[in-house]
Short mmCIF file of C-alpha atoms in Angstrom, two decimals:
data_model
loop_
_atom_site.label_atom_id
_atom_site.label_comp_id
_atom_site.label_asym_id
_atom_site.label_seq_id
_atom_site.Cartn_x
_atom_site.Cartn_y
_atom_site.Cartn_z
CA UNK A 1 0.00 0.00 0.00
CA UNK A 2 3.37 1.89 -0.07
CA UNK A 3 1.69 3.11 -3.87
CA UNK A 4 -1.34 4.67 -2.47
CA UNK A 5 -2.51 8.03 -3.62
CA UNK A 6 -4.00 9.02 -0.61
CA UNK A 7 -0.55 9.33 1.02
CA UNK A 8 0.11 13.01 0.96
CA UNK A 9 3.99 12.21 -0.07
CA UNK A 10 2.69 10.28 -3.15
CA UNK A 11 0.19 12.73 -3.94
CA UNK A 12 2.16 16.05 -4.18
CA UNK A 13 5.08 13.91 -6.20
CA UNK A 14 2.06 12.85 -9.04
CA UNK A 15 1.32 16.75 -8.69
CA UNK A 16 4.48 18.10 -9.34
CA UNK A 17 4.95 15.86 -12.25
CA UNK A 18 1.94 15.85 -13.99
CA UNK A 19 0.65 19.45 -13.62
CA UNK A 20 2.22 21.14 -15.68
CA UNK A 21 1.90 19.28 -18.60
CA UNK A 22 -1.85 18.29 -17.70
CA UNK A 23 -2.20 22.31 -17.40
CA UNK A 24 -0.65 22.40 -20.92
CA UNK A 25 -3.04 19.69 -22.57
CA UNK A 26 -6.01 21.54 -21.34
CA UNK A 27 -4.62 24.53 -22.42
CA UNK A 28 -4.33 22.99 -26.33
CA UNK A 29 -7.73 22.13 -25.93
CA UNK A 30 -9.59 25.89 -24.73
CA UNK A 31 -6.51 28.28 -25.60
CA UNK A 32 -7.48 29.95 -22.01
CA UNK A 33 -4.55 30.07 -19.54
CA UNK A 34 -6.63 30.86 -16.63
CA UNK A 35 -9.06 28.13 -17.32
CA UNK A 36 -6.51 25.60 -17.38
CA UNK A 37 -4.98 26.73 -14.55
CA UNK A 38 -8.46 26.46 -12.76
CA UNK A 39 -9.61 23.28 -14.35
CA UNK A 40 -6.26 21.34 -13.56
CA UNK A 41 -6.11 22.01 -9.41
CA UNK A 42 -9.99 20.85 -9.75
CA UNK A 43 -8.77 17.91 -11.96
CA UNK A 44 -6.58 17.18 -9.00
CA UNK A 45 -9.14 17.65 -5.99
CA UNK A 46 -10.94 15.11 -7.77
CA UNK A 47 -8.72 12.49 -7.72
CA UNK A 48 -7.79 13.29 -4.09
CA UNK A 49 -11.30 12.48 -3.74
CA UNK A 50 -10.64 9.15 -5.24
CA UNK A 51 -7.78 8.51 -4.30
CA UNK A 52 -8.77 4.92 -2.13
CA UNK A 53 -10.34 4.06 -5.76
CA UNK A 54 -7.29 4.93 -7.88
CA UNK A 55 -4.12 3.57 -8.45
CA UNK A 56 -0.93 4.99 -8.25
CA UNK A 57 -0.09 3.48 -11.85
CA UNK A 58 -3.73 5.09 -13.34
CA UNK A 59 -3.40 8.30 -11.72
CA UNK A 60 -2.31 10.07 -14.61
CA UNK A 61 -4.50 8.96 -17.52
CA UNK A 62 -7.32 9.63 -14.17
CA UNK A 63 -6.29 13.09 -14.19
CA UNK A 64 -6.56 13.20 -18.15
CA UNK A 65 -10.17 11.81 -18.44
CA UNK A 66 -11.17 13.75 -15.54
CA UNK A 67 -9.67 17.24 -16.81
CA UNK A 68 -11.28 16.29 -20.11
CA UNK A 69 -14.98 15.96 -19.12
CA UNK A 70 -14.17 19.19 -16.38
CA UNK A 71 -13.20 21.00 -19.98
CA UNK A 72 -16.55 19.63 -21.70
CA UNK A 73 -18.57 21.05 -18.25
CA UNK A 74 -17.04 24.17 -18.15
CA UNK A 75 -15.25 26.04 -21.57
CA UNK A 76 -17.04 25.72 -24.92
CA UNK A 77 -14.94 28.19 -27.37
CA UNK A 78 -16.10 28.56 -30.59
CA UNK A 79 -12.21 29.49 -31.66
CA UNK A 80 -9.34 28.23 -30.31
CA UNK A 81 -6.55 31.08 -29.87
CA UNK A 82 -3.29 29.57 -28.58
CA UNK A 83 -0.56 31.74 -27.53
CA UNK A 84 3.33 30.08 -26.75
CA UNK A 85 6.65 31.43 -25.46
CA UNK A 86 8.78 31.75 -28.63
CA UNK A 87 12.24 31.28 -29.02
CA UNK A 88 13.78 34.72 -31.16
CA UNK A 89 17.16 34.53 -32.35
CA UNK A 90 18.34 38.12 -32.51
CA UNK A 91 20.31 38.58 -35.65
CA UNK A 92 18.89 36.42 -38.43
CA UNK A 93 21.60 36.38 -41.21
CA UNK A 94 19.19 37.28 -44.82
CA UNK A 95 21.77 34.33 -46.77
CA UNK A 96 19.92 31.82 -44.46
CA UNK A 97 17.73 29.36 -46.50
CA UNK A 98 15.51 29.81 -43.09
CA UNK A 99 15.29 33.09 -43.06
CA UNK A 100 12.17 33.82 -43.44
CA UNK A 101 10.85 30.89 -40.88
CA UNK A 102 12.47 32.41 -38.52
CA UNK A 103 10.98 35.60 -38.54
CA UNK A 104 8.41 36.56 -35.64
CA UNK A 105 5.74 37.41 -38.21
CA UNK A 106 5.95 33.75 -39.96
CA UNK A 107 6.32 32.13 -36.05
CA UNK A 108 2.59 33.62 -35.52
CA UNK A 109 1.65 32.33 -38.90
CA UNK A 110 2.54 28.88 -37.69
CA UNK A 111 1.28 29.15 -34.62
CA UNK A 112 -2.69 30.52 -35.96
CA UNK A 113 -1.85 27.60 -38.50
CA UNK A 114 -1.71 25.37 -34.96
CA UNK A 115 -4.73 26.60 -33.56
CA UNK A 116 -6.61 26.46 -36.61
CA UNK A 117 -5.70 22.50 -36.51
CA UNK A 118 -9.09 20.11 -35.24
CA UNK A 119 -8.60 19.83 -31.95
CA UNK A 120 -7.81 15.95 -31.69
CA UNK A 121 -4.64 16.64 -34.48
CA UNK A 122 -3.26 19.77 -32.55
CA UNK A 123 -3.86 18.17 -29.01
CA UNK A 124 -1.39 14.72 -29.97
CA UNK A 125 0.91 17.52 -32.26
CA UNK A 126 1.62 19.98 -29.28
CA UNK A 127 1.77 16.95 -26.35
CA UNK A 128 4.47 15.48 -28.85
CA UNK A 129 6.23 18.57 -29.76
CA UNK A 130 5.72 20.80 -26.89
CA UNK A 131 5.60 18.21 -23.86
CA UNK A 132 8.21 15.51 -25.53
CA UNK A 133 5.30 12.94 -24.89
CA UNK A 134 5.68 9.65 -27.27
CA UNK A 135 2.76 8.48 -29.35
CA UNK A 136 2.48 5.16 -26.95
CA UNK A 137 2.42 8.08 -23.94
CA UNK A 138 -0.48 9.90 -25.90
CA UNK A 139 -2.48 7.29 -26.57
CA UNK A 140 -2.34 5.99 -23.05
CA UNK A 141 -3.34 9.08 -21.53
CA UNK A 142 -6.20 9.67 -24.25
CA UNK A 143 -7.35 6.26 -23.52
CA UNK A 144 -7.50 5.58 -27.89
CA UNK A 145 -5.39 3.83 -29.99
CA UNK A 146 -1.68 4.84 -30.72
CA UNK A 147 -2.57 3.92 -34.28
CA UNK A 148 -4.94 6.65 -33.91
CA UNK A 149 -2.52 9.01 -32.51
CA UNK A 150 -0.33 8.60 -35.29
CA UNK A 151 -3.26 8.91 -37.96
CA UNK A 152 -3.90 12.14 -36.02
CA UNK A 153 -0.20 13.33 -36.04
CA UNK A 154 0.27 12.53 -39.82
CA UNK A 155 -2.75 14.52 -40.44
CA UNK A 156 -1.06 17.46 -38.46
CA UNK A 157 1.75 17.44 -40.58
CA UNK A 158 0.91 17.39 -43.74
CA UNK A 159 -1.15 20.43 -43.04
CA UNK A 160 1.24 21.88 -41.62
CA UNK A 161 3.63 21.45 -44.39
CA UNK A 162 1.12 22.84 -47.14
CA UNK A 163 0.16 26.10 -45.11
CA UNK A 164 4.21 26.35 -44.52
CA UNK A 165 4.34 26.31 -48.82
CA UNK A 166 1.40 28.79 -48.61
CA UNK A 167 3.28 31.19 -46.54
CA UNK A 168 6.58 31.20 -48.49
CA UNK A 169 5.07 30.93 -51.94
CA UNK A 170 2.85 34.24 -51.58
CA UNK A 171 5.73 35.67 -48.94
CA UNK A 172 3.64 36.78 -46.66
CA UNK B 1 -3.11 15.33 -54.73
CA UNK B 2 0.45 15.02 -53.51
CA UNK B 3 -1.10 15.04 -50.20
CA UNK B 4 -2.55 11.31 -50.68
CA UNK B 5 0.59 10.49 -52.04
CA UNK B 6 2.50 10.77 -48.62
CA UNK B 7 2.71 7.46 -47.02
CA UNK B 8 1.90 8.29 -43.72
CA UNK B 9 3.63 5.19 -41.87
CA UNK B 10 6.80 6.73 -43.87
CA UNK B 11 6.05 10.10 -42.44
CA UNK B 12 5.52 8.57 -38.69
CA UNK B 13 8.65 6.55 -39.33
CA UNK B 14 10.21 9.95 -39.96
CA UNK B 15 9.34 12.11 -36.70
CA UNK B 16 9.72 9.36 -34.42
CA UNK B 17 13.60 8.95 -35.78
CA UNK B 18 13.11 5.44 -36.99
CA UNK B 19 14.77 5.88 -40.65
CA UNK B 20 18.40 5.16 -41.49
CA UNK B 21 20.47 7.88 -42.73
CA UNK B 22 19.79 7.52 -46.15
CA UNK B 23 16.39 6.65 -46.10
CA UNK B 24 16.11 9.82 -44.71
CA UNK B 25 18.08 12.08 -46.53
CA UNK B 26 15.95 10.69 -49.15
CA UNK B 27 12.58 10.98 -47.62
CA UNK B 28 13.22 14.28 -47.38
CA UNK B 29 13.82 15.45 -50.53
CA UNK B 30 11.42 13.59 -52.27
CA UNK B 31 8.63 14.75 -49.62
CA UNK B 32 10.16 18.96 -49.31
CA UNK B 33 10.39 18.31 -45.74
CA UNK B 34 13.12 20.80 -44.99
CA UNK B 35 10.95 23.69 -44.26
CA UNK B 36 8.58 21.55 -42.13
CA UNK B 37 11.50 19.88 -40.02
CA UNK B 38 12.60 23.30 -39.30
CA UNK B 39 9.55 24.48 -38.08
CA UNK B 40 9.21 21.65 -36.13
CA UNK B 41 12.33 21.88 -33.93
CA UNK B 42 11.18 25.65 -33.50
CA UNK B 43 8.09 24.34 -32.04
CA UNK B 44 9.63 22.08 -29.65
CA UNK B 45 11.51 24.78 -28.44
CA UNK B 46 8.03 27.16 -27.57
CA UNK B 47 6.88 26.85 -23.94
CA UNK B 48 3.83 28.21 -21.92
CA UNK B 49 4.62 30.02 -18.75
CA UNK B 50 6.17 27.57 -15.95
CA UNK B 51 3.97 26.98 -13.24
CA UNK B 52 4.38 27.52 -9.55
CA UNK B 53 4.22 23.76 -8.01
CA UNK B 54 4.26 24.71 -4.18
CA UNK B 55 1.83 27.26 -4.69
CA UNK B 56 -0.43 24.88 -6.73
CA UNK B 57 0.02 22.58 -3.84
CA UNK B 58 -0.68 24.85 -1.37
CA UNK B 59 -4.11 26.02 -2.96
CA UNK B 60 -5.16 21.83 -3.30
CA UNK B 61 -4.25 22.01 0.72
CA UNK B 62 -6.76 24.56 0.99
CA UNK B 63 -9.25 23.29 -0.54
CA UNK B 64 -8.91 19.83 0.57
CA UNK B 65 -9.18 20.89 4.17
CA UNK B 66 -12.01 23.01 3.63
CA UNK B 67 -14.12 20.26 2.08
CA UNK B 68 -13.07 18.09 5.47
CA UNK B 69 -14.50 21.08 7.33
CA UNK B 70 -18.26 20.50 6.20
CA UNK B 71 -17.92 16.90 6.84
CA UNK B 72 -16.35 16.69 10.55
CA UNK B 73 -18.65 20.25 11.70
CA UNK B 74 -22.43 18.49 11.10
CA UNK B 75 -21.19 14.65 13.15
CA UNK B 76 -19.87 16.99 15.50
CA UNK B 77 -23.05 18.90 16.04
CA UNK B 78 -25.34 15.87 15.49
CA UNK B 79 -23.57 14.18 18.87
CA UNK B 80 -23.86 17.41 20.96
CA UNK B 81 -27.53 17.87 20.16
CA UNK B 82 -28.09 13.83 20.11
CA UNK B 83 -26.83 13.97 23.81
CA UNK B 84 -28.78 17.24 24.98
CA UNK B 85 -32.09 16.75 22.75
CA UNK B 86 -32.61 13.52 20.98
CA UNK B 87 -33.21 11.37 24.13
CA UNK B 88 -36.46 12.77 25.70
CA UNK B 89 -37.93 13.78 22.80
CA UNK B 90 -37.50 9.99 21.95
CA UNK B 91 -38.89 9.57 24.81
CA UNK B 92 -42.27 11.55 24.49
CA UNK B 93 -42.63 10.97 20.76
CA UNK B 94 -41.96 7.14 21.02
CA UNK B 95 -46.11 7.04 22.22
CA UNK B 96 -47.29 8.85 19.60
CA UNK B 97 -45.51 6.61 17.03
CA UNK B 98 -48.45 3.94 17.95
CA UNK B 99 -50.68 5.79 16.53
CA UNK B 100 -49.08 7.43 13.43
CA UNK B 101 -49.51 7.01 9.41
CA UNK B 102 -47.62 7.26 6.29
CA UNK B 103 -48.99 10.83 4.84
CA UNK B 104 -48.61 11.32 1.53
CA UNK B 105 -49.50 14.51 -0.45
CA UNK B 106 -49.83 14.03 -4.39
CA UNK B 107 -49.93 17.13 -6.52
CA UNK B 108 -52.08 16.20 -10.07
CA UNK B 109 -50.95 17.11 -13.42
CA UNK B 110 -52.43 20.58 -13.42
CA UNK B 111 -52.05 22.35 -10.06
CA UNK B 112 -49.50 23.04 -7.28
CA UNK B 113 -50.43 22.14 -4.06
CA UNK B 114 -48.75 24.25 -0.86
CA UNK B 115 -48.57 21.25 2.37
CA UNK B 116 -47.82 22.20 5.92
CA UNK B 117 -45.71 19.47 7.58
CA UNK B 118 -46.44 18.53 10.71
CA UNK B 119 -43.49 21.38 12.24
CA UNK B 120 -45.50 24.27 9.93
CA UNK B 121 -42.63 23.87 7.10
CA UNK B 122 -43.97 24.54 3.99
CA UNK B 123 -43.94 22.55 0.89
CA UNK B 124 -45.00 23.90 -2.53
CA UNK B 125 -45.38 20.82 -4.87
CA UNK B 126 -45.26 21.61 -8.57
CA UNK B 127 -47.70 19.43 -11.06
CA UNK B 128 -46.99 15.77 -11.15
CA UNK B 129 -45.02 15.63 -7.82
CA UNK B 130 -45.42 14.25 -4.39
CA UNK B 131 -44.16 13.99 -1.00
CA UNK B 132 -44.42 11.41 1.64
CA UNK B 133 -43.55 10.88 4.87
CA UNK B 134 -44.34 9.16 8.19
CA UNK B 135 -46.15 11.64 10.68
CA UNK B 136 -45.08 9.88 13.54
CA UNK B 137 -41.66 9.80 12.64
CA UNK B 138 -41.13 13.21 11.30
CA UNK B 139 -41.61 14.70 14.76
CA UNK B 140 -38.39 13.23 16.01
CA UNK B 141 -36.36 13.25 12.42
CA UNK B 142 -37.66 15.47 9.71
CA UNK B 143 -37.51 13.40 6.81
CA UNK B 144 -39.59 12.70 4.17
CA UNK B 145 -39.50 11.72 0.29
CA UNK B 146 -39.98 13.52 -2.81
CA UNK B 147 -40.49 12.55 -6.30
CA UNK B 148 -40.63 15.54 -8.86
CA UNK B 149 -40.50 19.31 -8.09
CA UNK B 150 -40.79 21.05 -4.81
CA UNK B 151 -39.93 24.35 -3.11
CA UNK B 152 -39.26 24.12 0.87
CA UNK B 153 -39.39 26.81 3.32
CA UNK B 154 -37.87 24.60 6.50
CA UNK B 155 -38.92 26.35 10.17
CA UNK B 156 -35.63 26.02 12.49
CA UNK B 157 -34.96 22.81 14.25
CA UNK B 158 -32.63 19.84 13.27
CA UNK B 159 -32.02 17.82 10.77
CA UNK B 160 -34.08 18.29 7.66
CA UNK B 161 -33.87 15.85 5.29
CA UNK B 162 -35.52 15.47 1.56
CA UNK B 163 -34.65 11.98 0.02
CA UNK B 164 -35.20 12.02 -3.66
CA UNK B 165 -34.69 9.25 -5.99
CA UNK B 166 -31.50 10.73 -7.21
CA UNK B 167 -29.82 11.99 -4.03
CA UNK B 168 -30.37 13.16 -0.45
CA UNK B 169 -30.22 17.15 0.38
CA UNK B 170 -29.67 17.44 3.85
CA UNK B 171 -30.85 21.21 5.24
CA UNK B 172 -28.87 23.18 7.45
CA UNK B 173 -31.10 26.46 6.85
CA UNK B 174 -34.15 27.39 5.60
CA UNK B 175 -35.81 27.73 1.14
CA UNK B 176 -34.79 25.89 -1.21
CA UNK B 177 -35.59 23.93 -4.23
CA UNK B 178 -34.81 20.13 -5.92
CA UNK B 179 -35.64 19.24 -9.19
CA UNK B 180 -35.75 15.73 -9.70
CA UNK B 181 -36.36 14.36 -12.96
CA UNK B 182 -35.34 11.59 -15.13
CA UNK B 183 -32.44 12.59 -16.54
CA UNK B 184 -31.75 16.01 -14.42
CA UNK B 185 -31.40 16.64 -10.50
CA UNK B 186 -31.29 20.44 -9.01
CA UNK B 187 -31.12 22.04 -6.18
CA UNK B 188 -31.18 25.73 -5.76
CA UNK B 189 -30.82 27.00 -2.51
CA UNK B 190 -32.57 30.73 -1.68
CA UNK B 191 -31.84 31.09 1.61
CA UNK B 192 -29.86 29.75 4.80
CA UNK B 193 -27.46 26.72 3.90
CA UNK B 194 -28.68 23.11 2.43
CA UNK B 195 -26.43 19.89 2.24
CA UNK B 196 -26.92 17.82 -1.17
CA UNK B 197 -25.70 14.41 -1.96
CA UNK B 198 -25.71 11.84 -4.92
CA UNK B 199 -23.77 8.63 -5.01
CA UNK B 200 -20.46 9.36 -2.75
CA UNK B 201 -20.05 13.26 -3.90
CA UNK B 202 -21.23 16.10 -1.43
CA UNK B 203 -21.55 19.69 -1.54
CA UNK B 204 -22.62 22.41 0.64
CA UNK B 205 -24.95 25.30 -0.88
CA UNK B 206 -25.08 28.42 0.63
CA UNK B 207 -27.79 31.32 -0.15
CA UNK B 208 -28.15 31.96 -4.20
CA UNK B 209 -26.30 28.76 -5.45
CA UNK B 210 -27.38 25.87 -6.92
CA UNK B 211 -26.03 22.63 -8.11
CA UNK B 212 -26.61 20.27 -10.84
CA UNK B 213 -26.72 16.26 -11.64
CA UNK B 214 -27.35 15.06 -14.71
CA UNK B 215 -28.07 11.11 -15.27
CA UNK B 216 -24.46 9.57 -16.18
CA UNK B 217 -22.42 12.64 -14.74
CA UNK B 218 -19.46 11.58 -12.37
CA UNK B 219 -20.06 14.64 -10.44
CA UNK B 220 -22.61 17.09 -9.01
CA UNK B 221 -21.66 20.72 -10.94
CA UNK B 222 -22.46 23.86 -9.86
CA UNK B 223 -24.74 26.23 -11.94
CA UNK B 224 -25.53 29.58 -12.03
CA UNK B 225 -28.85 30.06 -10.02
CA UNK B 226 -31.96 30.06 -11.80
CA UNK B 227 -34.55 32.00 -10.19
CA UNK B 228 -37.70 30.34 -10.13
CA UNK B 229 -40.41 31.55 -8.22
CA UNK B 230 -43.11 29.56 -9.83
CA UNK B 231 -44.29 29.03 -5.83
CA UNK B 232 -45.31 32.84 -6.30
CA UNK B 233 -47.15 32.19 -9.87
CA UNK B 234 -44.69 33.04 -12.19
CA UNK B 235 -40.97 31.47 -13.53
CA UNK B 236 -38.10 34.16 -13.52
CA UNK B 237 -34.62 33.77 -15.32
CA UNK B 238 -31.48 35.89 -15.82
CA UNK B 239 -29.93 34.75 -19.25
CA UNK B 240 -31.37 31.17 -19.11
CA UNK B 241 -31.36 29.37 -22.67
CA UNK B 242 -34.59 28.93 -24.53
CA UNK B 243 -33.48 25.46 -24.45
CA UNK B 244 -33.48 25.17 -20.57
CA UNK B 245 -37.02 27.22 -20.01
CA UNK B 246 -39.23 25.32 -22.94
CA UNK B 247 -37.81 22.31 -20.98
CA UNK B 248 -39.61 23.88 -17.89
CA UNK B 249 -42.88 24.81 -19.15
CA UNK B 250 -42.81 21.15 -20.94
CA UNK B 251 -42.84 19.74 -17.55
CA UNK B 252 -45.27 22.27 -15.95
CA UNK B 253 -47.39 22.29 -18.20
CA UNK B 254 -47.65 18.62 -19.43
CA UNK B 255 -46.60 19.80 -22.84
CA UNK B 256 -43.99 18.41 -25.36
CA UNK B 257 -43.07 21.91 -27.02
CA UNK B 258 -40.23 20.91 -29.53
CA UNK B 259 -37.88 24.16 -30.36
CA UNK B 260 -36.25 23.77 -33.73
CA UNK B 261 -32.45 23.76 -33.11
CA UNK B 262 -31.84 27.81 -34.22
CA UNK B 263 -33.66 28.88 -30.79
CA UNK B 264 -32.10 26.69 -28.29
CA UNK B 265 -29.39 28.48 -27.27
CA UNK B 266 -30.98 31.91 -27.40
CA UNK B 267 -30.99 33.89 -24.19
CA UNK B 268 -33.80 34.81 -22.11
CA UNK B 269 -34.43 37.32 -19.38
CA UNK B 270 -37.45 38.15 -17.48
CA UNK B 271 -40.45 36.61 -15.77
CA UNK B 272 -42.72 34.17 -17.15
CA UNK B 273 -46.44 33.49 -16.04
CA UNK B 274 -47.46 30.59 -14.59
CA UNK B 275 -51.36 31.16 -14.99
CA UNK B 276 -51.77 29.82 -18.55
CA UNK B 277 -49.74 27.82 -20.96
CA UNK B 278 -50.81 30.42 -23.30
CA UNK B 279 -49.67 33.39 -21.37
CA UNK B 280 -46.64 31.70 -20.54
CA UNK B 281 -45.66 31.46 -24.60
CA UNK B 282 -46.93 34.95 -25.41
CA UNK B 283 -44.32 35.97 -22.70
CA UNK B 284 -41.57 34.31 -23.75
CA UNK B 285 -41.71 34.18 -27.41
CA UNK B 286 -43.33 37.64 -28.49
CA UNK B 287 -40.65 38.79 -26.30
CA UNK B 288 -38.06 36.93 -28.09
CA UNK B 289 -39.44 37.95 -31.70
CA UNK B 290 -39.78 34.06 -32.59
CA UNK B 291 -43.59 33.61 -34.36
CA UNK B 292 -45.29 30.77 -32.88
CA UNK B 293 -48.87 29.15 -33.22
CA UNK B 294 -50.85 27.26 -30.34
CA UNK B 295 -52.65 24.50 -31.49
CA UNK B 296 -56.01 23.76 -29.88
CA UNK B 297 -54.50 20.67 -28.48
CA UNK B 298 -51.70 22.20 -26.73
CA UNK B 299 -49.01 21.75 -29.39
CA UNK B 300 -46.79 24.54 -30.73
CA UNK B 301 -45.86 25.13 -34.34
CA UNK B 302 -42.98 27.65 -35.10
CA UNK B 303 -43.35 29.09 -38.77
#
C-alpha cells in the first residue's frame, strides 16, 4: 500500500509531475490560460477524492479523463486562440535558406496555423512537440489507440507542411 | 493530390527517428520536408509560462481541508444535540408513534399544491409531484420523500432531510428547491445553507447557489442560479437558454413543445407566467421575436 494516492507524499510527487503538462493539454484544448490553470487544481481535488479508488499506476491517464470531461462542463470556445513562449534569435543572417521561418511574423503564422488545426490533431501535435510525450504516452493518456494518434499526427503534418508552402510561396 | 501520395507510416517513421540515414536524406527530398522539419524543432523549443508547483500545492491544501470542514462540523453537532435533545424527545414521541400514518400529499398534473408538515414547514409541490412521509416519525427526524418538483421553506430545528430518488439534500437552513427528474437533478438554494448528496459526492450550498446532476455525470456541478419563483405564480430567469425554459414549461405544463435547433441556445431574461400555458408562450416568445402558433390541443408550431 506503499503506492497509495492518498498518502500526501505520493500525492504532491504525481502533482508536481503531472501538472504542468496536464495544465498544458487543457490549455491545447480551450486556448485559455486561466481556465486551465483552474480546471487542472480541480482535476486534482478530484482524484484526491478518489484517491482509495485509484491507483498509483492510473493516476495520470485519471487526471486526463477527468480534466477532459471538467473542460466539456465548463469552456465551450467557438475558436481556439493559442498563444506560446517563442524562441527569437536576434540577428537572423538574410543568406539563411531559413530566413524567413524564422521571422516573428511567420512564427505567428505557424502558430494561428496550430490553432486552426481540429482539436484531436493539434492536441497529440503539441503533447508530442511541446511536452516531448511519445505516441504510446499519448495514446495511453487519451485512452485511444496509438494507431490513432499517429493517424492524427500525420494529419497534423501534412497540413502543416502545405500552409508552410502557402506562406513562403505568396511571402507573406 | 500530392497530399494522398505521402505514405503516412513513412512520415511517422520519420518524426519518431526510426529511418536510417539515407532513407532519410531521401525521404526528405522527395517529400520537401526541410521547411517543415525546421519548423518543427522551432516548435519544440516554444513553452507556456512555468507553473508555480508549491503554490499549486498549497491552494489543493486549501481546498482539501475546507471540504473536510463540512464533513467533521455536522457529526460533530449531530452528537452534541443527540446527547442534549434527541433522548427525551425519543422519549415523548416514542407514544405517539403507535398511533401514526404514512402521509402522503400528491400534486395532479395541473395544479401546485402548498402542504404544511407537521413542524409548519412549507412545501410547494409543482404538477406531477409528491411527498411522503411518516407523521409519527417526522416529529423526532424530519424526513420525508420527494419525487418531482418542490420548493421548501424549512422552520428552524434539526435535521431536515428530503430523500429524492436521485440523491439526499440534507438542510442546514431554511428555502430551497430540488428538481428531480429523469435525466436532471437540481437544487437551488434561496436562503440559509442546504447539504446535497448523490452517489459518494457532497456539496454544501449556501444562499443563491445551486447545483446540478445530470443522469451519467461523475459529479454534481455547480450552476448559475436560476430564479424560479413559480411558488409565487410566475418562472423568472437571468440569461437562461430557450433550451433550458421550454424544458420547464414542458414539464409544468404537461406539454412536449419541440424548439427547432436555431432557438435553443438563445438567451432569455425576465419573468414568465405561470397562470396559462398560453400566457406563458406569449411571454416568452413575443418577447423573443420568434412567431409561434398554439394549437387547440396544446401543441406549438414555429413558422
Amino acid at each position: 500500500m506503499s503506492n497509495s494516492v492518498c498518502e500526501e507524499e505520493n500525492y504532491n510527487k504525481l502533482y508536481s509531475r503531472d501538472v504542468e503538462k496536464l495544465r498544458n493539454y487543457i490549455y491545447y484544448k480551450c486556448g485559455d490560460l486561466d481556465e486551465a490553470n483552474d480546471l487542472v487544481q480541480e482535476a486534482f481535488i478530484r482524484l484526491w477524492n478518489k484517491c482509495k479508488e485509484v491507483l498509483f499506476e492510473k493516476a495520470t491517464p485519471f487526471l486526463y479523463t477527468v480534466a477532459q470531461r471538467l473542460f466539456i462542463d465548463k469552456v465551450r470556445k467557438d475558436k481556439v486562440v493559442l498563444n506560446f513562449q517563442k524562441t527569437q534569435s536576434e540577428s537572423i543572417n538574410k543568406e539563411d535558406p531559413h530566413y524567413l521561418l524564422q521571422t516573428a511574423e511567420f512564427k505567428s503564422k505557424i502558430e494561428t496555423a496550430i490553432s486552426d488545426l481540429p482539436d484531436g490533431q493539434r492536441e497529440v501535435f503539441l503533447m508530442n512537440r511541446i511536452d516531448k510525450k511519445t505516441f504510446k504516452d499519448i495514446a495511453e493518456l487519451l485512452g485511444i489507440s496509438q494507431t490513432a494518434v499517429e493517424n492524427r499526427m500525420s494529419k497534423a503534418l501534412i497540413k502543416l507542411r502545405t500552409k508552410i508552402e502557402e506562406f513562403k510561396t505568396y511571402n507573406i | 493530390m500530392e497530399e494522398e501520395n505521402l505514405d503516412n507510416k513513412d512520415l511517422i517513421r520519420w518524426i519518431k527517428g526510426e529511418m536510417t540515414k539515407q532513407e532519410n536524406d531521401q525521404f526528405e527530398a522527395q517529400e520537401r520536408l526541410d521547411d517543415l522539419k525546421f519548423v518543427l524543432d522551432d516548435v519544440s523549443n516554444w513553452s507556456l509560462p512555468s507553473m508555480d508547483i508549491d503554490a499549486g500545492l498549497e491552494d489543493l491544501k486549501n481546498k482539501k481541508e475546507s471540504e473536510n470542514k463540512t464533513k467533521v462540523i455536522p457529526l460533530l453537532r449531530v452528537l452534541q444535540y443527540a446527547a442534549a435533545l434527541i433522548l427525551p424527545f425519543a422519549i415523548y414521541y416514542g407514544f405517539s408513534l403507535f398511533n401514526s400514518k404514512t402521509v402522503t400529499i400528491i400534486a395532479d398534473g395541473n395544479s401546485q399544491l402548498s402542504h404544511y408538515l407537521p413542524d409548519s414547514s412549507l412545501v410547494v409541490l409543482n404538477p406531477n409531484s409528491s411527498i411522503s412521509y411518516h407523521s409519527g416519525k417526522y416529529k423526532t427526524s424530519r424526513s420525508l420523500d420527494l419525487n418531482g418538483e418542490a420548493y421548501f421553506d424549512v422552520r428552524e430545528g434539526e435535521n431536515f432531510d428530503v430523500i429524492s430518488t436521485t440523491g439526499t439534500v440534507e438542510v442546514l437552513g431554511t428555502q430551497f428547491q430540488i428538481k428531480d427528474l429523469d435525466h436532471l437533478f437540481r437544487v437551488n438554494c434561496f436562503n440559509g445553507k442546504v447539504k446535497v448528496k448523490v452517489n459518494e459526492d457532497s456539496a454544501v450550498l449556501l444562499a443563491s447557489q445551486g447545483i446540478e446532476y445530470r443522469k451519467g455525470d461523475e459529479h454534481l456541478s455547480a450552476i448559475k442560479m436560476v430564479n424560479y419563483h413559480w411558488e409565487k405564480g410566475y418562472f423568472s430567469y437571468s440569461a437562461i437558454s430557450l433550451k433550458d425554459i421550454v424544458g420547464d414549461l414542458n414539464n409544468s405544463y404537461n406539454v412536449e413543445i419541440v424548439l427547432p435547433p436555431q432557438y435553443q441556445d438563445l438567451k432569455f431574461s425576465g419573468k414568465i407566467s405561470m397562470r396559462s400555458l398560453n400566457d406563458a408562450l406569449e411571454g416568452l416568445f413575443t418577447t423573443m421575436q420568434i412567431p409561434y402558433t398554439l394549437n387547440s390541443d396544446n401543441t406549438v408550431t414555429f413558422r
